[in-house]
C-alpha positions as a Markdown table, in Angstrom:
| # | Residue | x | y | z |
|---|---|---|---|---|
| 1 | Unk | 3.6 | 4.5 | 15.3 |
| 2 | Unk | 7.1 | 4.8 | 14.4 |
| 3 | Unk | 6.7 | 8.1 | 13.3 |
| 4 | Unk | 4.3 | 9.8 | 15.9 |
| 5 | Unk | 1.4 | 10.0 | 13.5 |
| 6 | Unk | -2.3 | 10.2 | 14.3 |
| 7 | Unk | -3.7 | 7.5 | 12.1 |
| 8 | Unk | -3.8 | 5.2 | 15.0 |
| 9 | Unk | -6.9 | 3.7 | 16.2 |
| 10 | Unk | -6.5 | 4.6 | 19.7 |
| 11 | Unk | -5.8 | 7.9 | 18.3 |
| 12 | Unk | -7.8 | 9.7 | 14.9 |
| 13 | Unk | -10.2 | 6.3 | 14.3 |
| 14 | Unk | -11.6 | 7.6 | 10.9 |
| 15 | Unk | -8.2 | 8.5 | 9.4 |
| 16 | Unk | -6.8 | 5.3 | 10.3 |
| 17 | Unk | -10.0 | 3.8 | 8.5 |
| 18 | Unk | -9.5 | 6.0 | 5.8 |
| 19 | Unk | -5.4 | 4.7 | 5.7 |
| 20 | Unk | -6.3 | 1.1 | 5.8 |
| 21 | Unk | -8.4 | 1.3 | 2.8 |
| 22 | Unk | -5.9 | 3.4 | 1.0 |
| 23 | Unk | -3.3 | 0.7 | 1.5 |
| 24 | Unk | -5.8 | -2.0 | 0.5 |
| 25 | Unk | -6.9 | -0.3 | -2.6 |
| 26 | Unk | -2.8 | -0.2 | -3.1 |
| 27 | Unk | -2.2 | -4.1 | -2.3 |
| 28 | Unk | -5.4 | -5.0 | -4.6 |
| 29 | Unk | -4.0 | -3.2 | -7.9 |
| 30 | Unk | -0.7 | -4.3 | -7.2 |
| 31 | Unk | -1.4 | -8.1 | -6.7 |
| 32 | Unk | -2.7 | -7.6 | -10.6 |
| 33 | Unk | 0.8 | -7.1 | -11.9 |
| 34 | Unk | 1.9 | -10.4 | -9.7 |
| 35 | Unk | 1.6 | -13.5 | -11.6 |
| 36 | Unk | 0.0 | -16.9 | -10.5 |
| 37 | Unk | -2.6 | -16.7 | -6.9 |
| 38 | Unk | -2.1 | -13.7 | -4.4 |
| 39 | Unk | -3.3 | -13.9 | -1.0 |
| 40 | Unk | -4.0 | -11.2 | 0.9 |
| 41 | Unk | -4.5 | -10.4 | 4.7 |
| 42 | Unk | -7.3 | -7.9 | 4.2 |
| 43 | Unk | -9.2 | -6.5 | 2.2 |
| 44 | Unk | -11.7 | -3.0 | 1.5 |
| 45 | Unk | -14.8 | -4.9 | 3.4 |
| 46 | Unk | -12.6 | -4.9 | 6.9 |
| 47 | Unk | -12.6 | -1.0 | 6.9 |
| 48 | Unk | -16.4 | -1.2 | 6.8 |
| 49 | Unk | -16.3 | -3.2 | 9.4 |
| 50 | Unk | -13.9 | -1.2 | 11.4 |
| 51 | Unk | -16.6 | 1.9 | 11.3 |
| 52 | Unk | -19.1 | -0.5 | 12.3 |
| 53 | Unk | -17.5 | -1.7 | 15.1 |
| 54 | Unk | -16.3 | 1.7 | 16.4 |
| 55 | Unk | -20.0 | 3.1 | 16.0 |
| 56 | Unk | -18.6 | 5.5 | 13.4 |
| 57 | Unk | -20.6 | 6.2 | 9.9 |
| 58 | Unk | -19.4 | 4.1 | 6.7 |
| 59 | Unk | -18.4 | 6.6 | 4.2 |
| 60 | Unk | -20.2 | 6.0 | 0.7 |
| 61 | Unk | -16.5 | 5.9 | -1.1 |
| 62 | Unk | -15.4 | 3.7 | 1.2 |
| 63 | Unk | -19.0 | 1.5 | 0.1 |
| 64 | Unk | -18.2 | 1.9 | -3.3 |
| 65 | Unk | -14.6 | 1.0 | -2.9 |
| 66 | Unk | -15.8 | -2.8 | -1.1 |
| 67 | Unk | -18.4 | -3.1 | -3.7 |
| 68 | Unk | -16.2 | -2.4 | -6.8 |
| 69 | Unk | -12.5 | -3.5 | -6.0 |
| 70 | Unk | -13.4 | -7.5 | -5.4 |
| 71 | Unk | -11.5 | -10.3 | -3.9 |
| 72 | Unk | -12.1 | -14.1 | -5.1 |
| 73 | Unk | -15.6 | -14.9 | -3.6 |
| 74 | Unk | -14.8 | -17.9 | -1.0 |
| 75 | Unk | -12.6 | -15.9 | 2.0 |
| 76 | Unk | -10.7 | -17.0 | 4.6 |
| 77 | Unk | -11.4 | -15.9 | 7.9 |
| 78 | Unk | -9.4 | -16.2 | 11.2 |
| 79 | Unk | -11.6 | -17.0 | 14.1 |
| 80 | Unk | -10.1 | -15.2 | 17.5 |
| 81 | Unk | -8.1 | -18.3 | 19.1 |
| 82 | Unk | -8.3 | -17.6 | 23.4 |
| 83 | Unk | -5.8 | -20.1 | 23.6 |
| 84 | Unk | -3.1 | -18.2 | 21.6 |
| 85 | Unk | -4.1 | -14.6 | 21.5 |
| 86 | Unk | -1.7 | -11.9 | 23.1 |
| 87 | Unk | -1.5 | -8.4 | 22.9 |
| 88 | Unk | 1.8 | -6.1 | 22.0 |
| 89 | Unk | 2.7 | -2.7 | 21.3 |
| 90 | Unk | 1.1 | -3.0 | 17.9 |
| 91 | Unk | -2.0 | -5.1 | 19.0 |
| 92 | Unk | -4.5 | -3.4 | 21.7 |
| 93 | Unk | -7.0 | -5.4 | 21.4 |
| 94 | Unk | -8.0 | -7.2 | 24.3 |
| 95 | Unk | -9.7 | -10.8 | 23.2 |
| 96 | Unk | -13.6 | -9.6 | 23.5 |
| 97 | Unk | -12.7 | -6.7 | 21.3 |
| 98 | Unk | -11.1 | -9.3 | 18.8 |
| 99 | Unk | -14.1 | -11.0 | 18.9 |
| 100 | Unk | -16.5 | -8.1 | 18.3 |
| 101 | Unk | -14.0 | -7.0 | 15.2 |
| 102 | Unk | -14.3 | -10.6 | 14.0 |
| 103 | Unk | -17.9 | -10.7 | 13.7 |
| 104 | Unk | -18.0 | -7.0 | 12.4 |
| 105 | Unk | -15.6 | -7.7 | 9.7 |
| 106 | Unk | -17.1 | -11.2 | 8.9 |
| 107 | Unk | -20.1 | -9.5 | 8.7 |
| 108 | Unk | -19.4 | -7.2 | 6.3 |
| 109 | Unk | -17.9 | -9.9 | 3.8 |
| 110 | Unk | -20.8 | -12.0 | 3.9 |
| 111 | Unk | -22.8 | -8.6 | 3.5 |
| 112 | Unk | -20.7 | -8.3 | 0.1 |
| 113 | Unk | -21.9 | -12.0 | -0.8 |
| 114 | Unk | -18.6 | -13.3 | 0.1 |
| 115 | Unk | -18.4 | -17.2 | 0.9 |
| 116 | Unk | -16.4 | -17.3 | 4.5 |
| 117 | Unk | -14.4 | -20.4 | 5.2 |
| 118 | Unk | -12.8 | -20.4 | 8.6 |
| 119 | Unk | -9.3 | -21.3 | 9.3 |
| 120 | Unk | -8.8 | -24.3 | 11.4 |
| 121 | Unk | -7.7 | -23.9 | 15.1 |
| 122 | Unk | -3.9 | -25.4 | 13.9 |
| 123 | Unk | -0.6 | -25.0 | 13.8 |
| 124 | Unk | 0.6 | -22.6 | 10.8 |
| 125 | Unk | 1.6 | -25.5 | 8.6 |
| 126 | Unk | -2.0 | -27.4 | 8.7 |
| 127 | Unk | -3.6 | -24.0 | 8.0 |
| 128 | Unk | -1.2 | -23.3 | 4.9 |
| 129 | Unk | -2.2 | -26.8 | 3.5 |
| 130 | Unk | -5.7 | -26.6 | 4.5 |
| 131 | Unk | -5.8 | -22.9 | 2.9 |
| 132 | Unk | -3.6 | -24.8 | -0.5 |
| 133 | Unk | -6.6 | -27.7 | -0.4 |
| 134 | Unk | -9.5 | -25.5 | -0.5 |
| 135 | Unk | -7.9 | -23.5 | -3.1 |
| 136 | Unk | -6.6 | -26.4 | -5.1 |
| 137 | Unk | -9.2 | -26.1 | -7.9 |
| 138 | Unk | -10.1 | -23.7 | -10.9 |
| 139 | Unk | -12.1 | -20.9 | -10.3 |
| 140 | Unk | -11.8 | -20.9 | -6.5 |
């Protein structure tokens, strides 16, 4: 936005699709140099469901990418919360379309085999330790 350039997705939807994966292909090899647990906000599996949502056809690269750059299998997943959702500059999205992404994008995860483990409706504090409890063990 800052810059004036199309890969918005009220602008060029399939370049922004095509950005979104490039930066989580990025965040996924970099996390590897990191040491100890990295969390990460999304992954390759929301720009498939992106394209689904905006009726647009799922690139086979972009299928190969989800299928071959992996995340820990359990993933947690942020239902759309009416009571606190607002919209900005940045964020479009009225609440239905939050919805309809969130069921796209879930879908797509458990499409991958992914185990989905939704957040709690909480403060930021009970989700952190809730996210730390779930994750407390070996393997997870």
């Amino acid at each position: 936005m800052a810059i004036g350039g199309p890969a918005l997705p009220w602008r060029e939807r399939s370049l922004f699709a095509e950005l979104m994966l490039s930066w989580e292909l990025r965040s996924w090899h970099a996390a590897h140099n990191e040491p100890g647990r990295v969390f990460f906000d999304r992954g390759a599996p929301d720009t498939i469901g992106y394209l689904r949502l905006c009726g647009l056809r799922v690139p086979d690269h972009i299928t190969s990418a989800a299928e071959k750059f992996r995340y820990a299998r359990r993933v947690f997943v942020a239902p759309p919360w009416p009571e606190i959702f607002t919209q900005d500059e940045e964020r479009r999205q009225t609440l239905d379309e939050a919805e309809r992404t969130f069921r796209s994008v879930t879908g797509a995860y458990a499409e991958l085999g992914y185990d989905l483990v939704p957040l709690p409706l909480a403060a930021v504090d009970e989700r952190v330790r809730f996210v730390l409890d779930q994750t407390a063990s070996p393997g997870t």
